[in-house]
Tab-separated table of C-alpha atoms and ligand atoms in Angstrom:
chain	number	residue	atom	x	y	z
N	184	MET	CA	31.760	7.446	6.242
N	185	PRO	CA	29.008	9.660	4.839
N	186	ASP	CA	29.500	13.359	4.366
N	187	THR	CA	27.255	14.905	6.998
N	188	LEU	CA	27.478	18.591	6.150
N	189	GLY	CA	23.763	19.270	6.186
N	190	ARG	CA	23.026	16.675	3.541
N	191	VAL	CA	21.318	14.055	5.618
N	192	ILE	CA	18.040	12.275	5.045
N	193	ASP	CA	15.700	9.979	6.947
N	194	LEU	CA	14.015	7.214	4.966
N	195	HIS	CA	12.214	5.406	7.785
N	196	SER	CA	9.514	6.961	9.953
N	197	HIS	CA	6.078	6.213	11.343
N	198	SER	CA	3.100	8.473	12.022
N	199	THR	CA	-0.325	8.131	13.614
N	200	PHE	CA	-1.325	6.311	10.409
N	201	SER	CA	0.416	3.260	11.856
N	202	ASP	CA	2.077	2.948	15.232
N	203	GLY	CA	3.738	6.333	15.618
N	204	SER	CA	2.545	8.966	18.074
N	205	GLU	CA	2.992	11.996	15.796
N	206	SER	CA	0.944	13.252	12.834
N	207	PRO	CA	2.367	12.962	9.293
N	208	GLU	CA	2.844	16.754	9.288
N	209	ARG	CA	4.762	16.621	12.561
N	210	VAL	CA	7.031	13.829	11.304
N	211	VAL	CA	7.938	15.969	8.287
N	212	GLU	CA	8.464	19.040	10.509
N	213	LEU	CA	10.785	17.072	12.790
N	214	ALA	CA	12.773	15.852	9.781
N	215	ALA	CA	13.135	19.409	8.526
N	216	SER	CA	14.212	20.608	11.998
N	217	ALA	CA	16.809	17.845	12.098
N	218	GLY	CA	18.270	19.254	8.891
N	219	CYS	CA	17.073	16.500	6.572
N	220	THR	CA	16.854	17.329	2.876
N	221	ALA	CA	14.593	14.338	2.239
N	222	VAL	CA	12.275	12.273	4.380
N	223	ALA	CA	10.257	9.135	3.737
N	224	LEU	CA	7.110	8.422	5.685
N	225	THR	CA	6.958	4.626	5.917
N	226	ASP	CA	3.945	3.672	7.957
N	227	HIS	CA	3.327	-0.022	8.471
N	228	ASP	CA	1.241	-1.691	5.788
N	229	GLY	CA	-0.409	1.506	4.555
N	230	THR	CA	0.034	4.846	2.834
N	231	GLY	CA	-2.812	6.810	4.445
N	232	GLY	CA	-0.529	9.549	5.784
N	233	LEU	CA	1.292	10.288	2.549
N	234	GLU	CA	-0.964	13.014	1.182
N	235	ARG	CA	-0.735	15.061	4.362
N	236	ALA	CA	3.010	14.474	4.661
N	237	THR	CA	3.506	15.511	1.043
N	238	ALA	CA	1.525	18.729	1.525
N	239	ARG	CA	3.538	19.706	4.610
N	240	ALA	CA	6.826	18.790	2.911
N	241	ARG	CA	5.958	21.071	0.015
N	242	GLN	CA	5.379	23.961	2.449
N	243	LEU	CA	8.686	23.319	4.190
N	244	GLY	CA	10.719	22.721	1.039
N	245	ILE	CA	11.809	19.247	2.020
N	246	HIS	CA	11.683	16.294	-0.367
N	247	LEU	CA	9.015	13.761	0.675
N	248	ILE	CA	9.516	10.238	-0.608
N	249	SER	CA	6.306	8.269	-0.474
N	250	GLY	CA	6.747	4.970	1.276
N	251	CYS	CA	5.416	2.225	3.489
N	252	GLU	CA	6.882	-0.648	5.499
N	253	VAL	CA	5.481	-4.081	4.837
N	254	SER	CA	5.869	-6.967	7.280
N	255	CYS	CA	6.742	-10.141	5.404
N	256	ALA	CA	6.409	-13.800	6.245
N	257	TYR	CA	9.693	-14.793	7.866
N	258	SER	CA	10.749	-17.003	10.716
N	259	PRO	CA	12.192	-17.110	13.299
N	260	GLY	CA	13.330	-13.481	12.809
N	261	THR	CA	11.276	-10.672	11.339
N	262	MET	CA	11.473	-9.297	7.817
N	263	HIS	CA	10.248	-5.802	7.062
N	264	VAL	CA	10.432	-4.412	3.550
N	265	LEU	CA	10.335	-0.685	2.888
N	266	CYS	CA	8.654	0.289	-0.358
N	267	TYR	CA	9.549	3.680	-1.820
N	268	HIS	CA	8.062	5.777	-4.614
N	269	VAL	CA	4.746	3.963	-4.363
N	270	PRO	CA	1.559	5.886	-5.168
N	271	ALA	CA	-0.356	7.369	-2.216
N	272	SER	CA	-3.405	5.445	-3.426
N	273	GLY	CA	-4.276	2.965	-6.172
N	274	GLY	CA	-2.149	0.295	-7.763
N	275	PRO	CA	-1.411	-3.370	-7.127
N	276	LEU	CA	0.527	-2.873	-3.881
N	277	GLN	CA	-2.316	-0.786	-2.448
N	278	GLU	CA	-4.875	-3.496	-3.218
N	279	GLU	CA	-2.843	-6.090	-1.362
N	280	LEU	CA	-2.262	-3.728	1.572
N	281	ALA	CA	-6.017	-3.139	1.836
N	282	ARG	CA	-6.555	-6.885	2.059
N	283	LEU	CA	-3.905	-7.146	4.789
N	284	ARG	CA	-5.455	-4.238	6.727
N	285	ASN	CA	-8.777	-6.024	6.690
N	286	ASP	CA	-7.194	-9.113	8.129
N	287	ARG	CA	-5.384	-7.054	10.781
N	288	GLU	CA	-8.683	-5.543	11.884
N	289	ARG	CA	-10.246	-8.957	12.398
N	290	ARG	CA	-7.122	-10.133	14.218
N	291	ASN	CA	-7.197	-7.138	16.559
N	292	GLU	CA	-10.832	-7.837	17.409
N	293	THR	CA	-9.872	-11.415	18.259
N	294	MET	CA	-6.987	-10.226	20.452
N	295	ALA	CA	-9.284	-7.860	22.350
N	296	ARG	CA	-11.675	-10.741	22.948
N	297	LYS	CA	-8.856	-12.990	24.211
N	298	LEU	CA	-7.628	-10.318	26.629
N	299	ALA	CA	-11.164	-9.751	27.893
N	300	ASP	CA	-11.539	-13.512	28.351
N	301	LEU	CA	-8.395	-13.377	30.507
N	302	GLY	CA	-10.282	-10.948	32.703
N	303	LEU	CA	-8.320	-7.866	31.641
N	304	PRO	CA	-10.128	-4.508	31.493
N	305	VAL	CA	-9.562	-3.762	27.816
N	306	THR	CA	-12.015	-3.391	24.937
N	307	TYR	CA	-11.425	-3.226	21.197
N	308	GLU	CA	-12.956	0.272	21.140
N	309	GLU	CA	-10.446	1.536	23.711
N	310	VAL	CA	-7.566	0.163	21.679
N	311	VAL	CA	-8.880	1.749	18.482
N	312	ALA	CA	-9.277	5.054	20.323
N	313	GLU	CA	-5.721	4.743	21.676
N	314	ALA	CA	-4.487	4.392	18.085
N	315	GLY	CA	-6.520	7.365	16.939
N	316	GLY	CA	-8.545	5.065	14.721
N	317	VAL	CA	-5.847	3.953	12.269
N	318	GLY	CA	-2.996	1.465	12.191
N	319	VAL	CA	-4.201	-0.334	15.267
N	320	GLY	CA	-1.649	-2.807	16.568
N	321	ARG	CA	-0.173	-4.427	19.614
N	322	PRO	CA	1.622	-1.273	20.792
N	323	HIS	CA	-1.829	0.266	21.309
N	324	PHE	CA	-3.012	-2.766	23.257
N	325	ALA	CA	0.135	-2.322	25.347
N	326	ALA	CA	-0.558	1.374	25.925
N	327	VAL	CA	-4.078	0.630	27.175
N	328	LEU	CA	-2.813	-2.116	29.480
N	329	VAL	CA	-0.228	0.299	30.925
N	330	ARG	CA	-2.762	3.097	31.307
N	331	LYS	CA	-5.131	0.787	33.165
N	332	GLY	CA	-2.358	-0.295	35.513
N	333	VAL	CA	-2.548	-3.944	34.415
N	334	VAL	CA	1.184	-3.803	33.690
N	335	SER	CA	3.807	-1.229	34.528
N	336	SER	CA	5.443	-0.973	31.107
N	337	VAL	CA	4.887	-1.583	27.407
N	338	GLN	CA	7.553	-4.265	27.536
N	339	GLU	CA	5.755	-6.041	30.376
N	340	ALA	CA	2.536	-5.912	28.366
N	341	PHE	CA	4.288	-7.685	25.494
N	342	ASP	CA	6.111	-10.156	27.715
N	343	SER	CA	2.945	-11.151	29.589
N	344	TYR	CA	0.111	-10.767	27.095
N	345	LEU	CA	1.009	-9.616	23.596
N	346	ALA	CA	4.179	-11.317	22.355
N	347	LYS	CA	4.055	-14.510	20.309
N	348	GLY	CA	3.634	-17.415	22.728
N	349	THR	CA	1.693	-15.409	25.332
N	350	PRO	CA	-2.050	-15.867	25.940
N	351	GLY	CA	-3.244	-12.686	24.202
N	352	TYR	CA	-1.327	-13.174	20.973
N	353	VAL	CA	-3.084	-13.766	17.672
N	354	SER	CA	-1.112	-14.032	14.424
N	355	LYS	CA	-2.038	-12.031	11.363
N	356	ALA	CA	-1.897	-12.764	7.621
N	357	ARG	CA	1.572	-12.382	6.186
N	358	ILE	CA	2.807	-11.558	2.742
N	359	GLU	CA	5.840	-13.154	1.057
N	360	VAL	CA	8.840	-10.941	0.340
N	361	GLU	CA	8.804	-12.052	-3.311
N	362	THR	CA	5.283	-10.655	-3.589
N	363	VAL	CA	6.183	-7.346	-1.945
N	364	VAL	CA	9.184	-6.784	-4.226
N	365	ASP	CA	7.046	-7.591	-7.244
N	366	LEU	CA	4.083	-5.420	-6.156
N	367	ALA	CA	6.393	-2.490	-5.313
N	368	ARG	CA	7.948	-2.647	-8.764
N	369	ARG	CA	4.582	-3.069	-10.499
N	370	SER	CA	3.477	0.066	-8.622
N	371	GLY	CA	6.408	2.008	-10.040
N	372	GLY	CA	8.472	1.849	-6.864
N	373	VAL	CA	11.364	0.004	-5.296
N	374	ALA	CA	11.755	-2.336	-2.333
N	375	VAL	CA	14.440	-2.110	0.367
N	376	LEU	CA	15.105	-4.524	3.217
N	377	ALA	CA	14.572	-2.725	6.546
N	378	HIS	CA	16.821	-3.236	9.611
N	379	PRO	CA	18.510	-6.341	8.126
N	380	LEU	CA	19.810	-7.678	11.444
N	381	SER	CA	16.237	-8.431	12.554
N	382	LEU	CA	16.374	-11.402	10.190
N	383	GLY	CA	18.481	-12.918	12.971
N	384	LEU	CA	21.107	-14.302	10.588
N	385	GLU	CA	24.860	-14.677	10.997
N	386	ARG	CA	26.815	-12.413	8.646
N	387	GLN	CA	27.466	-15.133	6.054
N	388	SER	CA	23.826	-16.251	5.900
N	389	LEU	CA	22.737	-12.611	5.790
N	390	ALA	CA	24.949	-12.036	2.763
N	391	ALA	CA	23.446	-15.097	1.061
N	392	GLU	CA	19.887	-13.978	1.843
N	393	LEU	CA	20.587	-10.453	0.577
N	394	GLN	CA	22.013	-11.905	-2.607
N	395	ARG	CA	18.824	-13.949	-3.075
N	396	LEU	CA	16.665	-10.861	-2.465
N	397	ALA	CA	18.806	-8.799	-4.851
N	398	GLU	CA	18.165	-11.404	-7.534
N	399	LEU	CA	14.426	-11.068	-6.871
N	400	GLY	CA	14.683	-7.350	-7.602
N	401	LEU	CA	15.329	-5.838	-4.177
N	402	ALA	CA	16.863	-2.386	-4.699
N	403	GLY	CA	18.560	-1.710	-1.404
N	404	VAL	CA	19.200	-2.499	2.212
N	405	GLU	CA	18.825	-0.281	5.260
N	406	CYS	CA	22.415	-0.073	6.479
N	407	TYR	CA	22.213	3.222	8.364
N	408	TYR	CA	19.591	2.215	10.895
N	409	GLY	CA	18.672	4.218	13.964
N	410	ARG	CA	19.553	1.509	16.447
N	411	TYR	CA	22.736	0.142	14.815
N	412	ASP	CA	26.130	1.281	16.014
N	413	PRO	CA	28.525	3.017	13.583
N	414	GLU	CA	30.614	-0.125	13.022
N	415	THR	CA	27.548	-2.182	12.118
N	416	ARG	CA	26.324	0.526	9.744
N	417	ALA	CA	29.681	0.627	7.964
N	418	GLU	CA	29.875	-3.153	7.783
N	419	LEU	CA	26.375	-3.374	6.269
N	420	ALA	CA	27.167	-0.597	3.793
N	421	ALA	CA	30.227	-2.545	2.622
N	422	LEU	CA	28.056	-5.644	2.207
N	423	ALA	CA	25.445	-3.677	0.249
N	424	SER	CA	28.120	-2.268	-2.011
N	425	ARG	CA	29.515	-5.748	-2.654
N	426	LEU	CA	26.052	-7.009	-3.633
N	427	GLY	CA	25.167	-4.004	-5.799
N	428	LEU	CA	22.419	-2.865	-3.412
N	429	VAL	CA	21.720	0.751	-2.475
N	430	ALA	CA	22.733	1.485	1.132
N	431	THR	CA	19.782	3.376	2.606
N	432	GLY	CA	18.893	4.366	6.133
N	433	GLY	CA	16.579	5.966	8.587
N	434	SER	CA	15.688	6.426	12.214
N	435	ASP	CA	12.545	4.234	12.444
N	436	PHE	CA	10.994	7.121	14.361
N	437	HIS	CA	7.797	6.206	16.256
N	438	GLY	CA	7.479	9.284	18.478
N	439	THR	CA	6.747	8.564	22.118
N	440	TYR	CA	6.286	4.845	21.417
N	441	LYS	CA	10.055	4.550	20.845
N	442	PRO	CA	11.295	7.615	22.707
N	443	ASP	CA	14.990	6.875	22.203
N	444	LEU	CA	14.696	7.323	18.417
N	445	SER	CA	14.680	10.850	16.973
N	446	MET	CA	13.904	11.922	13.421
N	447	GLY	CA	17.078	12.228	11.372
N	448	THR	CA	19.505	11.324	14.123
N	449	GLY	CA	18.165	8.035	15.489
N	450	THR	CA	19.753	7.466	18.889
N	451	GLY	CA	21.845	10.588	18.318
N	452	ASP	CA	24.648	9.705	15.941
N	453	LEU	CA	22.774	8.608	12.822
N	454	THR	CA	23.756	10.230	9.526
N	455	VAL	CA	22.175	8.841	6.383
N	456	PRO	CA	23.938	10.017	3.212
N	457	ASP	CA	21.621	11.800	0.797
N	458	THR	CA	23.210	9.969	-2.154
N	459	ALA	CA	20.756	7.142	-1.420
N	460	VAL	CA	17.911	9.281	-2.770
N	461	GLU	CA	19.237	9.419	-6.329
N	462	GLU	CA	20.494	5.865	-6.239
N	463	LEU	CA	17.036	4.626	-5.225
N	464	ALA	CA	15.264	6.722	-7.846
N	465	ALA	CA	17.571	5.212	-10.470
N	466	ARG	CA	16.367	1.724	-9.492
N	467	ARG	CA	12.718	2.488	-10.215
N	468	PRO	CA	11.317	0.301	-12.994
N	469	PRO	CA	10.912	1.989	-16.374
N	470	ALA	CA	7.423	3.409	-16.924
N	471	ASP	CA	5.069	1.053	-18.726
N	472	PRO	CA	5.335	1.794	-22.455
N	473	GLY	CA	2.046	2.798	-24.041
T	270	AMP	P1	1.440	-5.810	15.430
T	270	AMP	O1	1.722	-5.363	14.037
T	270	AMP	O2	0.120	-5.395	15.911
T	270	AMP	O3	1.680	-7.286	15.548
T	270	AMP	O4	2.515	-5.080	16.359
T	270	AMP	C1	3.865	-5.098	15.970
T	270	AMP	C2	4.611	-4.072	16.775
T	270	AMP	O5	4.620	-4.462	18.119
T	270	AMP	C3	6.056	-3.966	16.362
T	270	AMP	O6	6.250	-2.931	15.445
T	270	AMP	C4	6.762	-3.646	17.639
T	270	AMP	O7	6.801	-2.251	17.809
T	270	AMP	C5	5.887	-4.202	18.698
T	270	AMP	N1	6.384	-5.460	19.216
T	270	AMP	C6	6.261	-6.691	18.674
T	270	AMP	N2	6.784	-7.638	19.471
T	270	AMP	C7	7.268	-6.998	20.560
T	270	AMP	C8	7.924	-7.425	21.760
T	270	AMP	N3	8.193	-8.714	21.995
T	270	AMP	N4	8.271	-6.481	22.659
T	270	AMP	C9	7.988	-5.184	22.437
T	270	AMP	N5	7.364	-4.718	21.336
T	270	AMP	C10	7.015	-5.598	20.404
T	271	ZN	ZN1	6.330	0.400	13.861
T	272	FE	FE1	10.317	-2.390	11.003
T	273	FE	FE1	9.582	0.835	11.088
């Protein structure tokens, strides 16, 4: 088990730059209050909050690791890849993320139209406003539907209108994991598989998939995840160790959108060992010569 004497970190968090309710500054403040020595801001498919997070981290004397969480093509489960040590702007990963953001925008417009066609009182502008203008996604559609009394909960909004297979759902462009690993490395960073159980694989298949990803250049796997119980975390850490992958972790904080998850501590008992920070940094590709 990790040594928890004040040396904890949180390498998975979301701000208002994707689908979190708190500002990048606030996310960093909450990490510092939780006693974290390092924090990664990992907004979905973008790095817009990194400059502000970095500035606040500098003031508070906490180590900010620049990151983002990229949704990859995967079925029937979901595959999210955390990229760390990527530049706040510029570089090959950023270019691809910009393309994906464009597609997401068009997809959200289509979803708003579908919901309106269903007779629901929701406009694209309201959803954008709900998101504060950035990182607009289905959770914001859900929030508007709850606020308007169309449904009584976010979950009901997904179950009735927003989840795959329901009438409001529109898919968005997806990126292959091979591409993400490659783009992260070409941007000077590393890639880590987020919440590995969401792949929906049995333990043996998960081990095989992780081995395949490790061979592609994946640096680590998120073993210490906010919603996993201590036994699962330990089991995943043993698997990571066997495969030569860095065991990382984080809360997956989203503020009020996932109120049971707190910065640093997840559902209360999360402790991510700070050794992951150095181990990840050591996996960064060598700087381009010349
Ligand atoms: P989007 O990127 O716009 O497709 O929204 C994805 C987000 O919606 C995820 O990060 C989840 O927080 C949330 N989400 C997706 N599917 C569901 C579901 N079936 N129930 C509740 N939340 C969901
Ligand atoms: Zn999210
Ligand atoms: Fe995720
Ligand atoms: Fe996340």
